[in-house]
Protein backbone atom coordinates (compact mmCIF):
# COMPACT_ATOMS: atom_id res chain seq x y z
CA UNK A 1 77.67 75.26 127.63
CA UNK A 2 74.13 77.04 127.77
CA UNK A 3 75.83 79.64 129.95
CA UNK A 4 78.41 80.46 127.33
CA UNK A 5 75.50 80.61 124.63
CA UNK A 6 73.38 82.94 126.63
CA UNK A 7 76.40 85.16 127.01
CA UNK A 8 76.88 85.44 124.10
CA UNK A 9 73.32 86.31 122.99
CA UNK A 10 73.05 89.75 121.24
CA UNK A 11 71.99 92.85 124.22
CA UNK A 12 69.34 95.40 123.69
CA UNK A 13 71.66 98.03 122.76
CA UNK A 14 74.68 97.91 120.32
CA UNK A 15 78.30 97.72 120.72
CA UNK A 16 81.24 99.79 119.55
CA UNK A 17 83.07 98.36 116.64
CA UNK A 18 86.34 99.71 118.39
CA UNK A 19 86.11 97.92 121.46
CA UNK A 20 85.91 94.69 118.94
CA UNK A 21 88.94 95.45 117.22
CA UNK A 22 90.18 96.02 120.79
CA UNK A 23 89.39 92.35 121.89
CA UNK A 24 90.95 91.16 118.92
CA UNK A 25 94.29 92.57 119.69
CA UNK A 26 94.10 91.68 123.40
CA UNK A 27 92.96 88.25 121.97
CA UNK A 28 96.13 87.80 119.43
CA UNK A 29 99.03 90.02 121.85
CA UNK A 30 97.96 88.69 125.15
CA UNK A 31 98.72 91.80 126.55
CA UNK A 32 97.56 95.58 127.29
CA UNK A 33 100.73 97.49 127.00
CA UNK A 34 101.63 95.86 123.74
CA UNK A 35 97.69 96.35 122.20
CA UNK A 36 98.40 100.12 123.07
CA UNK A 37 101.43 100.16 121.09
CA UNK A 38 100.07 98.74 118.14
CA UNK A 39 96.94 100.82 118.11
CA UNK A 40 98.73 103.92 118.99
CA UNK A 41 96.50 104.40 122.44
CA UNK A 42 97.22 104.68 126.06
CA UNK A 43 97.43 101.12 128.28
CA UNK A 44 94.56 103.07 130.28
CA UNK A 45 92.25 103.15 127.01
CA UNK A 46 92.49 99.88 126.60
CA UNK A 47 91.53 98.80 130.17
CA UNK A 48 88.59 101.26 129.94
CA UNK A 49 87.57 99.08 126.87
CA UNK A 50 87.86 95.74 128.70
CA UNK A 51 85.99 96.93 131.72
CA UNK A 52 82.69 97.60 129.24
CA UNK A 53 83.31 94.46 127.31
CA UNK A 54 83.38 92.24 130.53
CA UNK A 55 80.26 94.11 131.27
CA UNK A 56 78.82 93.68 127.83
CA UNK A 57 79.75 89.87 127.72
CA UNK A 58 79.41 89.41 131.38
CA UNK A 59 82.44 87.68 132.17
CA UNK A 60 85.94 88.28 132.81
CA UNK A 61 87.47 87.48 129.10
CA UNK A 62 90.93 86.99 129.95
CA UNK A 63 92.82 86.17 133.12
CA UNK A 64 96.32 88.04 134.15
CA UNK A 65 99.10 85.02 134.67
CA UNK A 66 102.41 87.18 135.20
CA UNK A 67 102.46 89.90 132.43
CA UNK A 68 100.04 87.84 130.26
CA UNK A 69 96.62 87.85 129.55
CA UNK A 70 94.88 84.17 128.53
CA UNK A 71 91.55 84.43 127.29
CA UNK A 72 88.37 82.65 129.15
CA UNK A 73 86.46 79.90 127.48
CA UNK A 74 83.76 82.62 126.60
CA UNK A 75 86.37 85.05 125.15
CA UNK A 76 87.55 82.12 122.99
CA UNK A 77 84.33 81.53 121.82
CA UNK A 78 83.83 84.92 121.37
CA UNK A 79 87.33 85.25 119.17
CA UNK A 80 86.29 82.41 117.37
CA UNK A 81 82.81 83.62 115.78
CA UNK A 82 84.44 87.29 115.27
CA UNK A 83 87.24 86.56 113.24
CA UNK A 84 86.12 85.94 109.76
CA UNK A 85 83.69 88.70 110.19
CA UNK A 86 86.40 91.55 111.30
CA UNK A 87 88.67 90.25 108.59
CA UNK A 88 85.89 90.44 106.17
CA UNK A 89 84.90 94.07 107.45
CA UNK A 90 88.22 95.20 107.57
CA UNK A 91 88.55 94.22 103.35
CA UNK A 92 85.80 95.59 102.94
CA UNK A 93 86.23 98.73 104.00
CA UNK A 94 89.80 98.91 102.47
CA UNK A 95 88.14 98.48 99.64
CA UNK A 96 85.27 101.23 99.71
CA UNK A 97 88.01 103.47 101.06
CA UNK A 98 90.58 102.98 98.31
CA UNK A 99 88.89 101.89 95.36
CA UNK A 100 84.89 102.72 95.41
CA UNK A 101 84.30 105.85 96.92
CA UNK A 102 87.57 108.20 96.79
CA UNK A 103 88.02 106.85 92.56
CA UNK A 104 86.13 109.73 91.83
CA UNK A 105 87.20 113.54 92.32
CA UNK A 106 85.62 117.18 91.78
CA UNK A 107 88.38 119.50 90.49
CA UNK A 108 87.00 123.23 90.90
CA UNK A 109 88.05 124.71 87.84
CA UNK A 110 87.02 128.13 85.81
CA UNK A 111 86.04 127.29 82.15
CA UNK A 112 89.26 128.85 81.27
CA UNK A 113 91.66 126.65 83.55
CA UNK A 114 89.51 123.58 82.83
CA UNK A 115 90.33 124.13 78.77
CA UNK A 116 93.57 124.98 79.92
CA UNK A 117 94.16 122.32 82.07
CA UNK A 118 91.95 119.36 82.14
CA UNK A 119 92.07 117.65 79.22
CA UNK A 120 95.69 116.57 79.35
CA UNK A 121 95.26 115.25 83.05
CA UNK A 122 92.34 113.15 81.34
CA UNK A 123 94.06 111.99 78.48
CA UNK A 124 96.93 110.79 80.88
CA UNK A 125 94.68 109.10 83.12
CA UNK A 126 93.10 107.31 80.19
CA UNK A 127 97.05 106.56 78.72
CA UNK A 128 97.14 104.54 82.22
CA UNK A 129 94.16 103.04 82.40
CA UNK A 130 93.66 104.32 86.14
CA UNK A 131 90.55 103.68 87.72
CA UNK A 132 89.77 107.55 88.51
CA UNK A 133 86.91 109.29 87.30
CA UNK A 134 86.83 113.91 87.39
CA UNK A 135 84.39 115.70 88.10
CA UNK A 136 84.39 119.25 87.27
CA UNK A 137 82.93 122.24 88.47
CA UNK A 138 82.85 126.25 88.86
CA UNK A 139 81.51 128.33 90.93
CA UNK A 140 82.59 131.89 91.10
CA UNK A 141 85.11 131.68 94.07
CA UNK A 142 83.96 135.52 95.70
CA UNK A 143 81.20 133.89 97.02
CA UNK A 144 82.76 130.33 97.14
CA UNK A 145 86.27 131.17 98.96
CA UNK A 146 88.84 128.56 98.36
CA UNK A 147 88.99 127.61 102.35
CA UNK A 148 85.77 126.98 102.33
CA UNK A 149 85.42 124.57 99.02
CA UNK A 150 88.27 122.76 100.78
CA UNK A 151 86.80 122.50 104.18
CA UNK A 152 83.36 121.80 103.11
CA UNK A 153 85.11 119.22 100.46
CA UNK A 154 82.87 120.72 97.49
CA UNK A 155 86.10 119.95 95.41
CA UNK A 156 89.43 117.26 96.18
CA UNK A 157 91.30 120.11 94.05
CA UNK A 158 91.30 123.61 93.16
CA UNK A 159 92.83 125.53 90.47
CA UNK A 160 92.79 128.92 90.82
CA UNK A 161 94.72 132.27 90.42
CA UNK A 162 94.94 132.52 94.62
CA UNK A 163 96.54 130.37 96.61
CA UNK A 164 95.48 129.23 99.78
CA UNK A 165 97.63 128.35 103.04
CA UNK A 166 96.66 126.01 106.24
CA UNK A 167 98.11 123.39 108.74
CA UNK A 168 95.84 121.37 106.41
CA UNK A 169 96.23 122.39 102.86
CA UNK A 170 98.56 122.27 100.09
CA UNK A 171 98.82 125.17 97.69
CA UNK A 172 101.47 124.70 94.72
CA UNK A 173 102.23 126.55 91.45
CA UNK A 174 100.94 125.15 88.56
CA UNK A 175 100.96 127.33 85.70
CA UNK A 176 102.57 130.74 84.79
CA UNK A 177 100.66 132.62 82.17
CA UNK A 178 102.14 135.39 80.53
CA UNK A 179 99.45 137.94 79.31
CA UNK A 180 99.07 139.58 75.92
CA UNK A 181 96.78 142.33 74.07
CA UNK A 182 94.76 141.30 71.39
CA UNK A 183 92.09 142.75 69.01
CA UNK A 184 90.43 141.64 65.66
CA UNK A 185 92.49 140.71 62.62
CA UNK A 186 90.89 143.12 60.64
CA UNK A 187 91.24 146.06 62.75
CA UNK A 188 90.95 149.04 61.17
CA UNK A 189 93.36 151.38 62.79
CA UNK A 190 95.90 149.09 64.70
CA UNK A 191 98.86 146.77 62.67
CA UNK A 192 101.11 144.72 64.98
CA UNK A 193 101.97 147.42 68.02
CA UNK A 194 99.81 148.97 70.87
CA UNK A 195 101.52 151.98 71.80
CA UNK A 196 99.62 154.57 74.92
CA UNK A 197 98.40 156.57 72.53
CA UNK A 198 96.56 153.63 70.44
CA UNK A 199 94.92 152.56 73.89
CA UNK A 200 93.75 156.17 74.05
CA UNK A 201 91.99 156.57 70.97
CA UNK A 202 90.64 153.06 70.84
CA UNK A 203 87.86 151.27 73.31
CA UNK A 204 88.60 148.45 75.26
CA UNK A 205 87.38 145.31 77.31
CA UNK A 206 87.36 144.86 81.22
CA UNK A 207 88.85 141.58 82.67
CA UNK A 208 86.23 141.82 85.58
CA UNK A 209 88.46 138.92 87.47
CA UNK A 210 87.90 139.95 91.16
CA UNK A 211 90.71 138.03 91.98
CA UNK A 212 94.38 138.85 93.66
CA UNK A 213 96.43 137.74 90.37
CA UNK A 214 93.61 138.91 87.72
CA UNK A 215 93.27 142.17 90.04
CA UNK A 216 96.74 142.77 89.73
CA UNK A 217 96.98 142.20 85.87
CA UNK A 218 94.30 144.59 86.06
CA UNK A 219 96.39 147.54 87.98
CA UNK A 220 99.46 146.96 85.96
CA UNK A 221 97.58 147.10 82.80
CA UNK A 222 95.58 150.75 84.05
CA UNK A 223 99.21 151.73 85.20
CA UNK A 224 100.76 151.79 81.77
CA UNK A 225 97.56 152.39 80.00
CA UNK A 226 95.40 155.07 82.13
CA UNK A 227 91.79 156.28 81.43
CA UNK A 228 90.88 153.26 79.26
CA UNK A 229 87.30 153.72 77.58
CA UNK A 230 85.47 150.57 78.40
CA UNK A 231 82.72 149.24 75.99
CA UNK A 232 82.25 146.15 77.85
CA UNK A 233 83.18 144.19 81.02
CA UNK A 234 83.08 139.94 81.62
CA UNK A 235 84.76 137.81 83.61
CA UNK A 236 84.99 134.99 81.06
CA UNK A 237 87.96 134.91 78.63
CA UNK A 238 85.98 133.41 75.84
CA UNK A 239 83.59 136.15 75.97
CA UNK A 240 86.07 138.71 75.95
CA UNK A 241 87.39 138.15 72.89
CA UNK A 242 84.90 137.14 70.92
CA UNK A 243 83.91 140.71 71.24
CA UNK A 244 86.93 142.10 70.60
CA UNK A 245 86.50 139.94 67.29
CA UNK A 246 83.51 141.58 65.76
CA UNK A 247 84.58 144.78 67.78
CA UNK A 248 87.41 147.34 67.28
CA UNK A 249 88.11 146.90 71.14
CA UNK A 250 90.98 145.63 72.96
CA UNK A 251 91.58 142.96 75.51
CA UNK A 252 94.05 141.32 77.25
CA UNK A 253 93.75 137.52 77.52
CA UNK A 254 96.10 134.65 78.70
CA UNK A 255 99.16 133.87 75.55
CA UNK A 256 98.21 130.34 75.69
CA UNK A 257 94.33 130.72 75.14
CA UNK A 258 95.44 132.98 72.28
CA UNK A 259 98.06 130.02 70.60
CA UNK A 260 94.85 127.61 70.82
CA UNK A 261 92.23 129.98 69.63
CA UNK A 262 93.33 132.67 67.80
CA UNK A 263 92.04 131.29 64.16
CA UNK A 264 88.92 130.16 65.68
CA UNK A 265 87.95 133.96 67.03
CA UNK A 266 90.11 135.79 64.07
CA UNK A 267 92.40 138.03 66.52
CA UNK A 268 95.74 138.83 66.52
CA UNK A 269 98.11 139.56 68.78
CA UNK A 270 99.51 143.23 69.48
CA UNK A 271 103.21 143.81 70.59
CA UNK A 272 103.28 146.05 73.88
CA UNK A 273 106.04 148.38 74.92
CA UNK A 274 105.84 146.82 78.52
CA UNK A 275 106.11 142.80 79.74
CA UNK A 276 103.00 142.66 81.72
CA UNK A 277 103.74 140.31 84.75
CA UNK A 278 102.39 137.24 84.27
CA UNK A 279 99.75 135.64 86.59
CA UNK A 280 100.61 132.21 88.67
CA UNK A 281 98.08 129.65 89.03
CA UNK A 282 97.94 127.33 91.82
CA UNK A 283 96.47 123.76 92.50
CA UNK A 284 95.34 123.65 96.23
CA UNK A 285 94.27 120.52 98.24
CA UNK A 286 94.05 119.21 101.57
CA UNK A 287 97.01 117.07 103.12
CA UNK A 288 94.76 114.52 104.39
CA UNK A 289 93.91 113.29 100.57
CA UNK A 290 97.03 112.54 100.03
CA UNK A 291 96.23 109.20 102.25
CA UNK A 292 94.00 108.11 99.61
CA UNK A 293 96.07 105.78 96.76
CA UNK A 294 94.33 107.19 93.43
CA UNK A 295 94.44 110.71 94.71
CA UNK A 296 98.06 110.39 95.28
CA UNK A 297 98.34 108.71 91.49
CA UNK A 298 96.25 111.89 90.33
CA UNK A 299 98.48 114.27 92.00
CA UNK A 300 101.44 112.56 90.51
CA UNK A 301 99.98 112.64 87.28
CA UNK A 302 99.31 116.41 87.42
CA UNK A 303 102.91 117.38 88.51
CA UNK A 304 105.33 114.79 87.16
CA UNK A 305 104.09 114.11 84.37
CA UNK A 306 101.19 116.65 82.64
CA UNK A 307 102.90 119.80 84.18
CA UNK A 308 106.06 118.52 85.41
CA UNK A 309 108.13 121.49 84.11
CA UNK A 310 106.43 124.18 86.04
CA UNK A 311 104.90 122.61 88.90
CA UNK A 312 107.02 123.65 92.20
CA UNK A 313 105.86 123.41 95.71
CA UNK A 314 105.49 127.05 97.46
CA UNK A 315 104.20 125.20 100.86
């Protein structure tokens, strides 16, 4: 009985919590070729992780009768005193996994796209009472490429005007924005129409959106409307046309910022001769998050039933 004690006396050095889970399965299936199936590894793997157990308990562990394997006295002992505390590991990290750390996501969002977007993902979430807390954050993506906030996991989701395609991502249209000319309500020279010649005589604002969809906004705009006299150039909407409000200057800004702010900033909108084409954005995110219950729910939430009418998968 001392024997079986001292074997089982802690070693200097540690041991793999794989090969435990290993012995467990040997333990309950009494056999290698079936513990290979289960776990999804080769018969030889799992005989590699017997040999170093037997050396790490010092003693044989279970006995080949026929095609079965019985376990020594040790190994039931062993069994025995590592049950509760596997189970209780296992729970555990279910739980961390599903519920504590992956409750909480960064969504990598311009302040545009997260006024645009965001608040009616929250306010669903909230409607369900989901345990999943967002995060959000910005960082100009010409220095930040989508790949790379993916791969580096600086965000669980990206919203952007570029997609981006992998073995291990997901990109998917989220939004079509049409896009519209605008300029202050009190303009002194232009009514409801912006004609070429208006463009010509008046100033205007530079989308500065270094971007492939804001880029080619850009092009089609400086196709129909060449030699435009800038006055100013930002990359952010919001400042854009709160110049064009206290400005006679022109700029061309996304139709739905324009139906939620265009009494706030006093602008109007100006009928064009053209149909600009309008710019697609995309939520990208890897595969592998899709494991993860509430990222699945938050996924759901943004495509069936926030956006569910023009949301469609392009991957």
């Amino acid at each position: 009985m001392k024997n079986t004690h001292r074997n089982l006396s802690p070693k200097s050095k540690g041991i793999d919590f794989n090969l435990l889970v290993i012995f467990e399965a040997v333990f309950l299936h009494k056999s290698v070729t079936k513990t290979a199936l289960i776990l999804n590894v080769t018969p030889s793997a799992i005989s590699q992780s017997l040999s170093k157990l037997r050396l790490y308990f010092s003693d044989p562990l279970f006995v080949r009768e026929g095609n079965t394997l019985f376990a020594t006295t040790v190994a039931e002992n062993i069994y025995d005193r590592l049950k509760d505390g596997l189970s209780h590991v296992r729970q555990s990290l279910d739980y961390i996994s599903d519920v504590s750390l992956q409750s909480s996501f960064i969504i990598h969002a311009s302040p545009y796209l997260g006024v645009r977007l965001l608040p009616e993902i929250c306010a669903e979430i909230e409607n369900r009472d989901l345990n999943i807390n967002i995060s959000n954050n910005y960082n100009d993506t010409k220095e930040n490429n989508i790949e790379n906030i993916l791969l580096q996991k600086k965000a669980d989701i990206i919203f952007d005007v570029k997609p981006f395609y992998s073995f291990s991502t997901v990109s998917e249209i989220l939004l079509i924005e049409d896009v519209i000319a605008v300029c202050a309500k009190n303009h002194p020279r232009l009514d409801s129409k912006l004609t070429k010649e208006d463009i010509l005589a008046e100033k205007s604002i530079f989308s500065s959106i270094a971007h492939n969809g804001g880029l080619k906004v850009q092009s089609d705009i400086d196709d129909y409307f060449p030699n435009r006299k800038f006055i100013f150039s930002s990359n952010s909407i919001i400042t854009n046309i709160a110049i064009a409000e206290k400005t006679s200057a022109i700029s061309f800004i996304p139709k739905s910022f324009f139906d939620k702010f265009s009494d706030s900033f006093n602008i109007k909108m100006l009928e064009l001769d053209i149909t600009l084409e309008p710019v697609k954005i995309y939520m990208s995110y890897n595969k592998i998050s899709l494991k993860n219950r509430n990222f699945n729910s938050l996924i759901n939430i943004i495509k069936e039933h926030v956006f569910p009418s023009i949301v469609h998968p392009t991957q």
